[in-house]
XYZ file of N, CA and C in Angstrom:
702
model
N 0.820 -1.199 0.000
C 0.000 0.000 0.000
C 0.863 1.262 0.000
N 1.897 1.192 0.549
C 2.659 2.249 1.081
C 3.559 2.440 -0.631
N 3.484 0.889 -1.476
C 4.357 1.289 -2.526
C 3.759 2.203 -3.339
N 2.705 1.893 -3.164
C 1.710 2.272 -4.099
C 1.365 3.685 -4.290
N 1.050 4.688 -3.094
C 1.132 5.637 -2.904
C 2.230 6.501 -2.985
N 3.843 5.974 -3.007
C 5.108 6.300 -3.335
C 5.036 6.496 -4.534
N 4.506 5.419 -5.597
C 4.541 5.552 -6.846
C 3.568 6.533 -7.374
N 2.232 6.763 -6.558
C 1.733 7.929 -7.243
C 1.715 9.142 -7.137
N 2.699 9.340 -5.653
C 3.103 10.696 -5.794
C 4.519 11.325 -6.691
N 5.191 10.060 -6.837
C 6.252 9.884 -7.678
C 5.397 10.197 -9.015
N 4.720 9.489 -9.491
C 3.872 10.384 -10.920
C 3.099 11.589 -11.184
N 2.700 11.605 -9.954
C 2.174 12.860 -10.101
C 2.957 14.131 -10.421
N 4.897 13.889 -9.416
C 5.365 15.115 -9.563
C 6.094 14.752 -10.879
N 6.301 13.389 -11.346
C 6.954 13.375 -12.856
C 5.972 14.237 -13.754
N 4.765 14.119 -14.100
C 3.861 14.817 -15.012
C 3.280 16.154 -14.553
N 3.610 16.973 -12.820
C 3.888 18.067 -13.095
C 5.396 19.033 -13.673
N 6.197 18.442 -13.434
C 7.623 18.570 -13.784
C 7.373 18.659 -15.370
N 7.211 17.940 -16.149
C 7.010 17.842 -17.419
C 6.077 18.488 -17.980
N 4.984 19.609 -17.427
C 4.513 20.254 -17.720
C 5.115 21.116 -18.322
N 4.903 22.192 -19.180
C 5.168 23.027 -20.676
C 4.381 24.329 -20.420
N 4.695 25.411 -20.281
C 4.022 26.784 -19.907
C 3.998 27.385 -21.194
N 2.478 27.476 -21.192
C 1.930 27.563 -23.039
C 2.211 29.240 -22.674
N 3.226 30.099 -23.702
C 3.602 31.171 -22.698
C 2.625 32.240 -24.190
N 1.682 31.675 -24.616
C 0.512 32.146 -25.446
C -0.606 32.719 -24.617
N -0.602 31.833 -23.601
C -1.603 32.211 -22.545
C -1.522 32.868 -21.212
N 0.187 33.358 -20.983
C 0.513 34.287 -20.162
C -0.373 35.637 -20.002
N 0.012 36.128 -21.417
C -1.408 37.344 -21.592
C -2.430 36.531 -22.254
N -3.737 36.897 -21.622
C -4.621 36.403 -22.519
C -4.975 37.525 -23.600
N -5.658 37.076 -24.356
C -6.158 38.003 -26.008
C -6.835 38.909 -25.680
N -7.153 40.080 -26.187
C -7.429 41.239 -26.012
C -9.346 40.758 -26.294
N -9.315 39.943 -27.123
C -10.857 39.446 -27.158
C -11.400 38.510 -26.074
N -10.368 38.154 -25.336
C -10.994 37.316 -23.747
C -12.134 38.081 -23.093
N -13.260 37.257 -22.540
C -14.261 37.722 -22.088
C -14.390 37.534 -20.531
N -15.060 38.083 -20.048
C -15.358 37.358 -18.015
C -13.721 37.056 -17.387
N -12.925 38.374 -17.717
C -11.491 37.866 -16.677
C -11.354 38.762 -16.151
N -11.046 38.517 -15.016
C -10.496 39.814 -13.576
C -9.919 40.660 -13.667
N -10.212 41.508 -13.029
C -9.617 43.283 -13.462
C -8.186 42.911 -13.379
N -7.519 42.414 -12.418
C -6.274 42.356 -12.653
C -5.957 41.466 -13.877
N -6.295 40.786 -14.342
C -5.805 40.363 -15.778
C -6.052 41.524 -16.891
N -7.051 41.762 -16.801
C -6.796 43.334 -17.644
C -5.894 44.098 -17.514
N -5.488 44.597 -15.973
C -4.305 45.273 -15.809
C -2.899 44.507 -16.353
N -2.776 43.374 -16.408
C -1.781 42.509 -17.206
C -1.931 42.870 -18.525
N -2.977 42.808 -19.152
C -3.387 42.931 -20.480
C -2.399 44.310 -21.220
N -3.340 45.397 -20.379
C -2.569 46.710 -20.769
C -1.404 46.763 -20.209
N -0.625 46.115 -19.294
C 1.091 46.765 -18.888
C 1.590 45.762 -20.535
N 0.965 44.676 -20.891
C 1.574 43.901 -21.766
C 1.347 44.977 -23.308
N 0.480 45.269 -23.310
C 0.324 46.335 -24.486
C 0.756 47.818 -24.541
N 1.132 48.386 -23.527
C 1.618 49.482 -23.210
C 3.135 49.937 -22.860
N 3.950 49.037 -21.895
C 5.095 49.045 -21.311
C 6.083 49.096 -22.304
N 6.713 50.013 -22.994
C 7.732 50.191 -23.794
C 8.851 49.006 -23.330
N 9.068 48.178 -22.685
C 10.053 47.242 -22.675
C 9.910 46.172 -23.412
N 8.437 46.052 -23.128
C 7.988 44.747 -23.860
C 7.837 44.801 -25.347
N 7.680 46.047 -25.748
C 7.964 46.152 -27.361
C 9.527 46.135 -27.685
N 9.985 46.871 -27.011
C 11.620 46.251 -27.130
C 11.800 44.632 -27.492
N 11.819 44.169 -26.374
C 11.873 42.578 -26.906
C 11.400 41.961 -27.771
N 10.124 42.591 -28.253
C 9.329 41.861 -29.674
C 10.005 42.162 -30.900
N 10.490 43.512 -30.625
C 10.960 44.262 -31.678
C 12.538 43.192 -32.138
N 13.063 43.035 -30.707
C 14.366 42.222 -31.223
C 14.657 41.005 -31.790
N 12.897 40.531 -31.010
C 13.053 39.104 -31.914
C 12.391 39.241 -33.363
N 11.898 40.098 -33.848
C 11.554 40.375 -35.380
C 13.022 40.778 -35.870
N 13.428 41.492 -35.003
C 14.774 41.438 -35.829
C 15.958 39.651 -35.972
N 15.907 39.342 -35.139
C 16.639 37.803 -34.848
C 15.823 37.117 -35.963
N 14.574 37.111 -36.248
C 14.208 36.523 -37.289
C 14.272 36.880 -38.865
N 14.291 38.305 -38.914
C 14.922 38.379 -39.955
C 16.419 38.324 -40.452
N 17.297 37.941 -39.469
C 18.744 37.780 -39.623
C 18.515 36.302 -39.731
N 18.141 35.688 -39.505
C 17.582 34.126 -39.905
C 17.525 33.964 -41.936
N 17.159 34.508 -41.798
C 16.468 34.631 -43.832
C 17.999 35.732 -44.559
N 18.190 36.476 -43.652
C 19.869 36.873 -43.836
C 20.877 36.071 -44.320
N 20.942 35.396 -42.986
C 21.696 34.595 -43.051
C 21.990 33.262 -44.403
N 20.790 32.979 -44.226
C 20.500 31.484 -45.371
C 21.204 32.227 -46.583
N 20.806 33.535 -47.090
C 21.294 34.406 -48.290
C 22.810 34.711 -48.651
N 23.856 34.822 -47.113
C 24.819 34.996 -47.082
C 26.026 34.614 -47.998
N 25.625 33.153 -48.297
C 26.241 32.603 -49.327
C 26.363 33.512 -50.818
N 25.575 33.707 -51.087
C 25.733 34.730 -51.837
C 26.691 35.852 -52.542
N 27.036 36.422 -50.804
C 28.286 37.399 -50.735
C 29.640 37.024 -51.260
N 29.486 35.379 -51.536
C 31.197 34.883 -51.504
C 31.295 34.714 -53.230
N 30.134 34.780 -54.235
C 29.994 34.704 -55.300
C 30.923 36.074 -55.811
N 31.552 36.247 -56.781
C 32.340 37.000 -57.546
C 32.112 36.854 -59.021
N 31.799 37.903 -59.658
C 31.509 37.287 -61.613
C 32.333 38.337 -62.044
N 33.384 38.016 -62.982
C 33.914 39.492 -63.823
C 33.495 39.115 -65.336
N 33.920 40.092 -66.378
C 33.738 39.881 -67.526
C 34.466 41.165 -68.256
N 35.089 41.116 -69.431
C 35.147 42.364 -70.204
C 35.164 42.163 -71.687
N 35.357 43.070 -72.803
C 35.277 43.097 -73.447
C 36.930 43.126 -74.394
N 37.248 42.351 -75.448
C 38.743 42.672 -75.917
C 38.171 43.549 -76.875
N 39.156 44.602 -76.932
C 38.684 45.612 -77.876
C 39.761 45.520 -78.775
N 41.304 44.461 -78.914
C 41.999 44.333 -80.101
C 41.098 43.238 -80.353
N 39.712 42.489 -80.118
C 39.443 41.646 -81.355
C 38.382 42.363 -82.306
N 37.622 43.695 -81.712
C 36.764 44.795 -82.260
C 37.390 45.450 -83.200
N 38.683 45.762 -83.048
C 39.517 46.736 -83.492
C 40.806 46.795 -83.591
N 40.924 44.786 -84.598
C 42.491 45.249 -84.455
C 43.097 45.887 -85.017
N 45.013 45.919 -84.244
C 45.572 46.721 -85.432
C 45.932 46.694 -86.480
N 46.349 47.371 -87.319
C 46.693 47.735 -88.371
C 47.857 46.569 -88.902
N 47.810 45.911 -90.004
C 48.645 44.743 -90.284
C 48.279 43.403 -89.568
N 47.269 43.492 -88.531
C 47.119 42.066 -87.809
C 46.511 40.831 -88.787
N 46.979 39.887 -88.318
C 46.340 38.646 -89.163
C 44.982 38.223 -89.140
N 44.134 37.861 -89.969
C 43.120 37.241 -90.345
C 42.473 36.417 -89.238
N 43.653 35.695 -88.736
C 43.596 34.985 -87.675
C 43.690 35.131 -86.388
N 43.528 36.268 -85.832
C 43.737 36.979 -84.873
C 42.714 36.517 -83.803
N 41.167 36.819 -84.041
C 40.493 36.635 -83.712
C 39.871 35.158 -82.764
N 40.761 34.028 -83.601
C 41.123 32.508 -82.931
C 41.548 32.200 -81.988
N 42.340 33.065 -81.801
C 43.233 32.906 -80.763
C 43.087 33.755 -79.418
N 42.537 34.840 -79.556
C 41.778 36.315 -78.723
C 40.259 36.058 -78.845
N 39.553 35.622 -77.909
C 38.163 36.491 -77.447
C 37.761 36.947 -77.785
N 36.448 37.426 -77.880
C 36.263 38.735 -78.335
C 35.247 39.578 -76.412
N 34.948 38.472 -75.920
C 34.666 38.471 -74.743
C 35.309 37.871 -73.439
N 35.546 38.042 -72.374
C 36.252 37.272 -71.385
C 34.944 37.255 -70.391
N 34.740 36.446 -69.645
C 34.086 36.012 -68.355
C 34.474 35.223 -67.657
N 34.768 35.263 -66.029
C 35.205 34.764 -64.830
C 34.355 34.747 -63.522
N 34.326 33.613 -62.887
C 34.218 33.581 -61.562
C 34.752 33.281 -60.523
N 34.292 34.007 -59.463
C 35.113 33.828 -57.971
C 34.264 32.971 -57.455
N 34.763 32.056 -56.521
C 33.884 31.803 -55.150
C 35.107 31.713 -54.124
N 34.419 32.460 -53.037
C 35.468 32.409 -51.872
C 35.039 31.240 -51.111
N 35.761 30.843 -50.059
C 36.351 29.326 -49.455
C 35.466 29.840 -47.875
N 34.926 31.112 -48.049
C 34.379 31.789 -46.568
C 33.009 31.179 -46.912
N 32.445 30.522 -48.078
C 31.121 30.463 -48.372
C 31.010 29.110 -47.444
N 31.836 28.619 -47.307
C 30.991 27.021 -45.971
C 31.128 27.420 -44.734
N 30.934 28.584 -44.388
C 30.487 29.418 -43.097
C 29.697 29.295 -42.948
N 28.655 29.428 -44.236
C 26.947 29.396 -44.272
C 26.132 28.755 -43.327
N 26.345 27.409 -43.121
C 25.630 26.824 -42.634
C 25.641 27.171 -40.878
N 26.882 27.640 -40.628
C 27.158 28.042 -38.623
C 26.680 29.729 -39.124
N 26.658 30.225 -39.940
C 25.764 31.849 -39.426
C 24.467 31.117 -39.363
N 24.069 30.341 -40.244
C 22.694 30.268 -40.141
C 21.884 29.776 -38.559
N 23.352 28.755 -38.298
C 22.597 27.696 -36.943
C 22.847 29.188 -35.817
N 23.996 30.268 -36.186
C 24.203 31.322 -34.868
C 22.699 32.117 -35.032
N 22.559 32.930 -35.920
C 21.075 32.903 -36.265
C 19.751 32.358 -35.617
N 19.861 31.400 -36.008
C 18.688 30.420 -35.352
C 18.694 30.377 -33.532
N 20.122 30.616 -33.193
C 19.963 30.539 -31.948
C 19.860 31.635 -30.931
N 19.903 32.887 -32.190
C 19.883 33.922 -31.321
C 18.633 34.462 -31.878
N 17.883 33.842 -32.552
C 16.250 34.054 -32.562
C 15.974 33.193 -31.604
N 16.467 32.018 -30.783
C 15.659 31.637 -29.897
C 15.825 32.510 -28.799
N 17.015 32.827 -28.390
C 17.585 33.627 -27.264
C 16.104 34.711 -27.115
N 16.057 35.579 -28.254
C 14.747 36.349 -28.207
C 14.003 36.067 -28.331
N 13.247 34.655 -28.463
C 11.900 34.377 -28.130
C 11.788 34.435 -26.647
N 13.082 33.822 -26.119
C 12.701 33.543 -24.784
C 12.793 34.750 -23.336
N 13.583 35.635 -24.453
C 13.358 36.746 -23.973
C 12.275 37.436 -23.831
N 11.108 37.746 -24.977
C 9.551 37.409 -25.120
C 9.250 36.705 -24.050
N 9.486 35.271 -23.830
C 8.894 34.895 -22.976
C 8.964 34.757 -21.645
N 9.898 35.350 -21.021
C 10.641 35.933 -19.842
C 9.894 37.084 -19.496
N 9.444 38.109 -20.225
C 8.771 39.845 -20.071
C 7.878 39.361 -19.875
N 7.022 38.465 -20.538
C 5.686 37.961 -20.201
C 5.124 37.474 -18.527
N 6.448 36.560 -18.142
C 6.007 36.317 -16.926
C 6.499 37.273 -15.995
N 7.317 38.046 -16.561
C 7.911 39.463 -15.181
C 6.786 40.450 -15.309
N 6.196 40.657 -16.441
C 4.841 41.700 -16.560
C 3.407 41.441 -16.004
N 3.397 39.574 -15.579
C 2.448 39.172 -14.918
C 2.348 39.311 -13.673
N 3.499 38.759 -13.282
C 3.833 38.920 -12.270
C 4.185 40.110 -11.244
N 5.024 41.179 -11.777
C 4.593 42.431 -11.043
C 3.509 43.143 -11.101
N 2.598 42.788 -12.105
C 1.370 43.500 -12.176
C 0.813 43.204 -10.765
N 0.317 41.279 -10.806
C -0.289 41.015 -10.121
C 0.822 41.146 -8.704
N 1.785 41.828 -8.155
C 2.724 41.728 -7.012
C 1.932 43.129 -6.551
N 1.721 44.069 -7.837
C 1.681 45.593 -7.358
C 0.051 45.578 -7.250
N -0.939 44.727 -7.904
C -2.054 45.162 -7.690
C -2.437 44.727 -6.219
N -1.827 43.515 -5.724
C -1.664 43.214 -4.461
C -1.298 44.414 -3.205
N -0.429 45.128 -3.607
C -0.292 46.371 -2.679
C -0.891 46.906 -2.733
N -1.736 47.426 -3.789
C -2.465 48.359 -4.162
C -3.564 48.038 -2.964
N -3.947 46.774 -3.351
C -5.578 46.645 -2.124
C -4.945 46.507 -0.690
N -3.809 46.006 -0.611
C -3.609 46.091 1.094
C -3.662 47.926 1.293
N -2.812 48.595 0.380
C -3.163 50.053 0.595
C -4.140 50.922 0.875
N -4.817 50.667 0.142
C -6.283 50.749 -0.318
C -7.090 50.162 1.568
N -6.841 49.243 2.142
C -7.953 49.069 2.914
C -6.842 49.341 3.879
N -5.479 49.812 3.856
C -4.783 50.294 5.332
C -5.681 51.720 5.136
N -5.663 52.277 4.275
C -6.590 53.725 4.176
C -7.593 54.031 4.652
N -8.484 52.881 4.458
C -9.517 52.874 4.779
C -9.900 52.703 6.293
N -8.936 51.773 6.993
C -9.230 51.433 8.083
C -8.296 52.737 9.239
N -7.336 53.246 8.604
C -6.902 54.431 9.126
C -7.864 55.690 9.179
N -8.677 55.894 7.894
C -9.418 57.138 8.122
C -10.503 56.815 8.727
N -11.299 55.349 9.324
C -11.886 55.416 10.273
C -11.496 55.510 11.684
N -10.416 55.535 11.849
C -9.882 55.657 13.240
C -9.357 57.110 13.558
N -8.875 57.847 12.224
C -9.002 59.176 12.674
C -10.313 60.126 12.443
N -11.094 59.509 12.117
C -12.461 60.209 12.662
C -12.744 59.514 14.233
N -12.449 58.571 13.874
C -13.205 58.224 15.986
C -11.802 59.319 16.827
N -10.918 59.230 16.526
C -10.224 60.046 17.388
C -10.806 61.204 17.177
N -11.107 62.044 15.946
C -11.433 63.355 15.848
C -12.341 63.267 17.016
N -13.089 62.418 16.895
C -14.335 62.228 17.549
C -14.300 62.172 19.311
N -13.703 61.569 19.755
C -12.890 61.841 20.885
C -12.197 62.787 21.799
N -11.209 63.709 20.269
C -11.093 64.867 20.624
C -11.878 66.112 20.590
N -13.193 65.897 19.857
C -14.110 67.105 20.389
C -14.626 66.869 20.996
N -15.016 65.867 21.910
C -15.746 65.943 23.223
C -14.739 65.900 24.281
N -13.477 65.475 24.514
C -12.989 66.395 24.986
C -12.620 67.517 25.253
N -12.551 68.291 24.250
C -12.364 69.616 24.254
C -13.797 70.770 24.863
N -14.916 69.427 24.407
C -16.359 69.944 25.255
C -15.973 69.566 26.296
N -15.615 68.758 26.864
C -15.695 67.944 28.649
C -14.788 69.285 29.303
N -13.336 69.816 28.606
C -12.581 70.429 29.337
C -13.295 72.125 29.572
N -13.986 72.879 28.518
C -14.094 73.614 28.778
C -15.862 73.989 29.348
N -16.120 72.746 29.836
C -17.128 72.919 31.161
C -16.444 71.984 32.124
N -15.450 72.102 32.097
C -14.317 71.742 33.700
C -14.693 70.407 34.046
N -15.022 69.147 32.796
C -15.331 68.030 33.533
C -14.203 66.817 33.556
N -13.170 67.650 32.764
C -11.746 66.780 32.663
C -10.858 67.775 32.638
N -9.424 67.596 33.014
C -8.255 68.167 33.306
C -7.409 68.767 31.905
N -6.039 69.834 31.987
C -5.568 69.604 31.071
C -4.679 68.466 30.666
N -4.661 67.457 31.342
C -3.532 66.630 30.504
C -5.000 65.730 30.030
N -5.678 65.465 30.518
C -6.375 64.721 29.636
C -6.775 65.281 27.866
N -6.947 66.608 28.160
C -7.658 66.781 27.435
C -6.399 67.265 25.557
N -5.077 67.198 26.673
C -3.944 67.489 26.290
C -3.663 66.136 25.224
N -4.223 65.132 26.317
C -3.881 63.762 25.372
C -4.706 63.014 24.096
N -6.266 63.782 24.369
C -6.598 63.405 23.358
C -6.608 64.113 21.854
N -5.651 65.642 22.102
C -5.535 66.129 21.281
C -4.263 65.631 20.354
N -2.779 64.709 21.628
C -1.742 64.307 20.961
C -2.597 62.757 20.204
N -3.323 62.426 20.959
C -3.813 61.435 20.215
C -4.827 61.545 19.125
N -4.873 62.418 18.500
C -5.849 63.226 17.405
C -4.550 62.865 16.105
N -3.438 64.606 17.055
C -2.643 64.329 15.853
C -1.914 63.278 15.205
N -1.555 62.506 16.140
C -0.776 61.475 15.567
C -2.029 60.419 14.843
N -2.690 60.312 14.759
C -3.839 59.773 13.710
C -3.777 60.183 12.748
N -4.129 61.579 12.502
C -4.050 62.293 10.927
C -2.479 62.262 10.552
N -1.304 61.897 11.388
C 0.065 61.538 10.554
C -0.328 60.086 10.387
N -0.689 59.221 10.471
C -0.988 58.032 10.235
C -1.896 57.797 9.193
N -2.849 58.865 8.790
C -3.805 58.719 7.700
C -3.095 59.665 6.644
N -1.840 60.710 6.872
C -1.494 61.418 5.417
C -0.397 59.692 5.043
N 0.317 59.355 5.842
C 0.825 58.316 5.681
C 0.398 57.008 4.466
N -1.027 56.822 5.153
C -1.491 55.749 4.366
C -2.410 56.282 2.747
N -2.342 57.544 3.008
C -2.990 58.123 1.676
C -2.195 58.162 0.633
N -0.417 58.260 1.344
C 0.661 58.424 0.303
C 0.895 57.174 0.100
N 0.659 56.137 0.695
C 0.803 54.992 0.401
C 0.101 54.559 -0.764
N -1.016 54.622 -0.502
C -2.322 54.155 -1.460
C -1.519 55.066 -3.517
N -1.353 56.435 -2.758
C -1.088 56.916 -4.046
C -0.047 56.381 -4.485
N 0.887 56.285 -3.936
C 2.418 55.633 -4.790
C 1.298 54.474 -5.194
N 1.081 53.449 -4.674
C 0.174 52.129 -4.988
C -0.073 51.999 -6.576
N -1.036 53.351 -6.319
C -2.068 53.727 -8.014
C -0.598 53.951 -8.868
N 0.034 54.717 -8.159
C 1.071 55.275 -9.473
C 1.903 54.434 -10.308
N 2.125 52.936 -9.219
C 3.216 52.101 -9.849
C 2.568 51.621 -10.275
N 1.077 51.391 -10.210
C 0.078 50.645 -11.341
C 0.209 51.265 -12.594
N 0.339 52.756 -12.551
C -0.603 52.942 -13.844
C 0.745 53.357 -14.618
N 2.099 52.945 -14.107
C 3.159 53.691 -14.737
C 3.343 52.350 -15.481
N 2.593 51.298 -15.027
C 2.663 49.904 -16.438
C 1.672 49.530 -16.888
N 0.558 50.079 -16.596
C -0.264 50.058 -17.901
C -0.739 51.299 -18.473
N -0.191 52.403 -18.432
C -0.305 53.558 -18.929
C -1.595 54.274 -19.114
N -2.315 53.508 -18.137
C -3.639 54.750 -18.563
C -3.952 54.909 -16.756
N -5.373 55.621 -16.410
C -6.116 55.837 -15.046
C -6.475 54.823 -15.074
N -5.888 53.956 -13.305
C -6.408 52.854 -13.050
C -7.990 52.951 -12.730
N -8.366 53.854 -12.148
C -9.959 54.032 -12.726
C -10.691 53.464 -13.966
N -9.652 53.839 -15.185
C -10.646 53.464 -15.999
C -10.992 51.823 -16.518
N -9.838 51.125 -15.415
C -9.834 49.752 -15.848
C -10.824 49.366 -15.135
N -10.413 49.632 -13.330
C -11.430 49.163 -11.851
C -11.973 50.224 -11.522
N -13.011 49.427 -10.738
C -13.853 50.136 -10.226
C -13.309 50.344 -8.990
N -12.232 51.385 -8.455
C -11.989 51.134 -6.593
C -12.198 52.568 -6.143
């Protein structure tokens, strides 16, 4: 029994191991329907973020040095040719027979010995179009992934805010009835001293979490380039 269960957790992690990250479906398609605001926010840092066009851009280039390359051969080809102009125009007294023996055209070719290179530019080529696919597919999961790292701050921000500006209203709240209690003499000044230090230090605790929240929005929207408003509703 005990083998048995060895062996199927032993398969289980062989056929997750051997799993393949379809990296097509990192971003989903701009025509995907019913997916979570934060996948949208993935959507647009993936369509927006000037890095990630960088990398696409390089592997269109790696692929066209691919089709380069195959052509290269080419370069090592050499053709000359000219024309004899003593068989056009010979000279004066030349023999009949002149012409037999002289051309009246010459043609030559080169091939250089650099042309069986061809085949290693092509395979360097090929491998530095993969290099940039996988570079493609590297941005993909760093653009998912900090999206969804930063939209994560965003809501812890978002409800430290929230739960801060209810506590500096109950303090506000606190401190004006103290300030009623003290000036009909029903509490002292240090009390009334304390609920005013305990006022302020609330509202430094709520400009705190407001700047929080805003950096939050900002590192959102500095990768997907528009008002996170207009994606969520928060």
């Amino acid at each position: 029994m005990k083998f048995i269960a060895c062996l199927s957790l032993l398969l289980a992690y062989t056929l997750s191991w051997a799993q393949e990250v379809d990296y097509n479906r990192i971003i989903l398609p701009p025509e995907a329907e019913g997916i979570e605001p934060v996948e949208r926010l993935v959507q647009l840092a993936w369509q927006n973020y000037p890095d990630n066009e960088i990398v696409q851009r390089q592997a269109v280039i790696a692929k066209k040095n691919v089709s380069l390359s195959k052509w290269s051969w080419l370069d090592n080809l050499t053709a000359s040719g000219n024309l004899n102009e003593f068989t056009i125009s010979p000279p004066e007294g030349t023999d009949d027979n002149f012409n037999n023996f002289f051309p009246r055209y010459n043609f030559g070719a080169r091939i250089s010995l650099d042309i069986l290179n061809t085949p290693t530019r092509v395979r360097v080529a090929k491998e530095e179009l993969n290099i940039a696919q996988a570079e493609v597919n590297k941005q993909k999961l760093q653009i998912r992934a900090i999206v969804y790292r930063l939209h994560e701050e965003y809501k812890i921000a978002k409800q430290m805010y929230e739960i801060q500006s209810q506590s500096s209203e109950d303090s506000y709240t606190m401190y004006t009835l103290a300030e009623q209690n003290f000036r009909e003499g029903e509490i002292g000044v240090e009390e009334y001293t304390k609920a005013g230090e305990l006022y302020n230090a609330e509202k430094i605790k709520l400009i705190r979490a407001e700047s929080n929240l805003v950096l939050a929005r900002v590192n959102i929207e500095e990768l997907i380039g528009v008002s996170l408003s207009a994606v969520i509703d928060d």
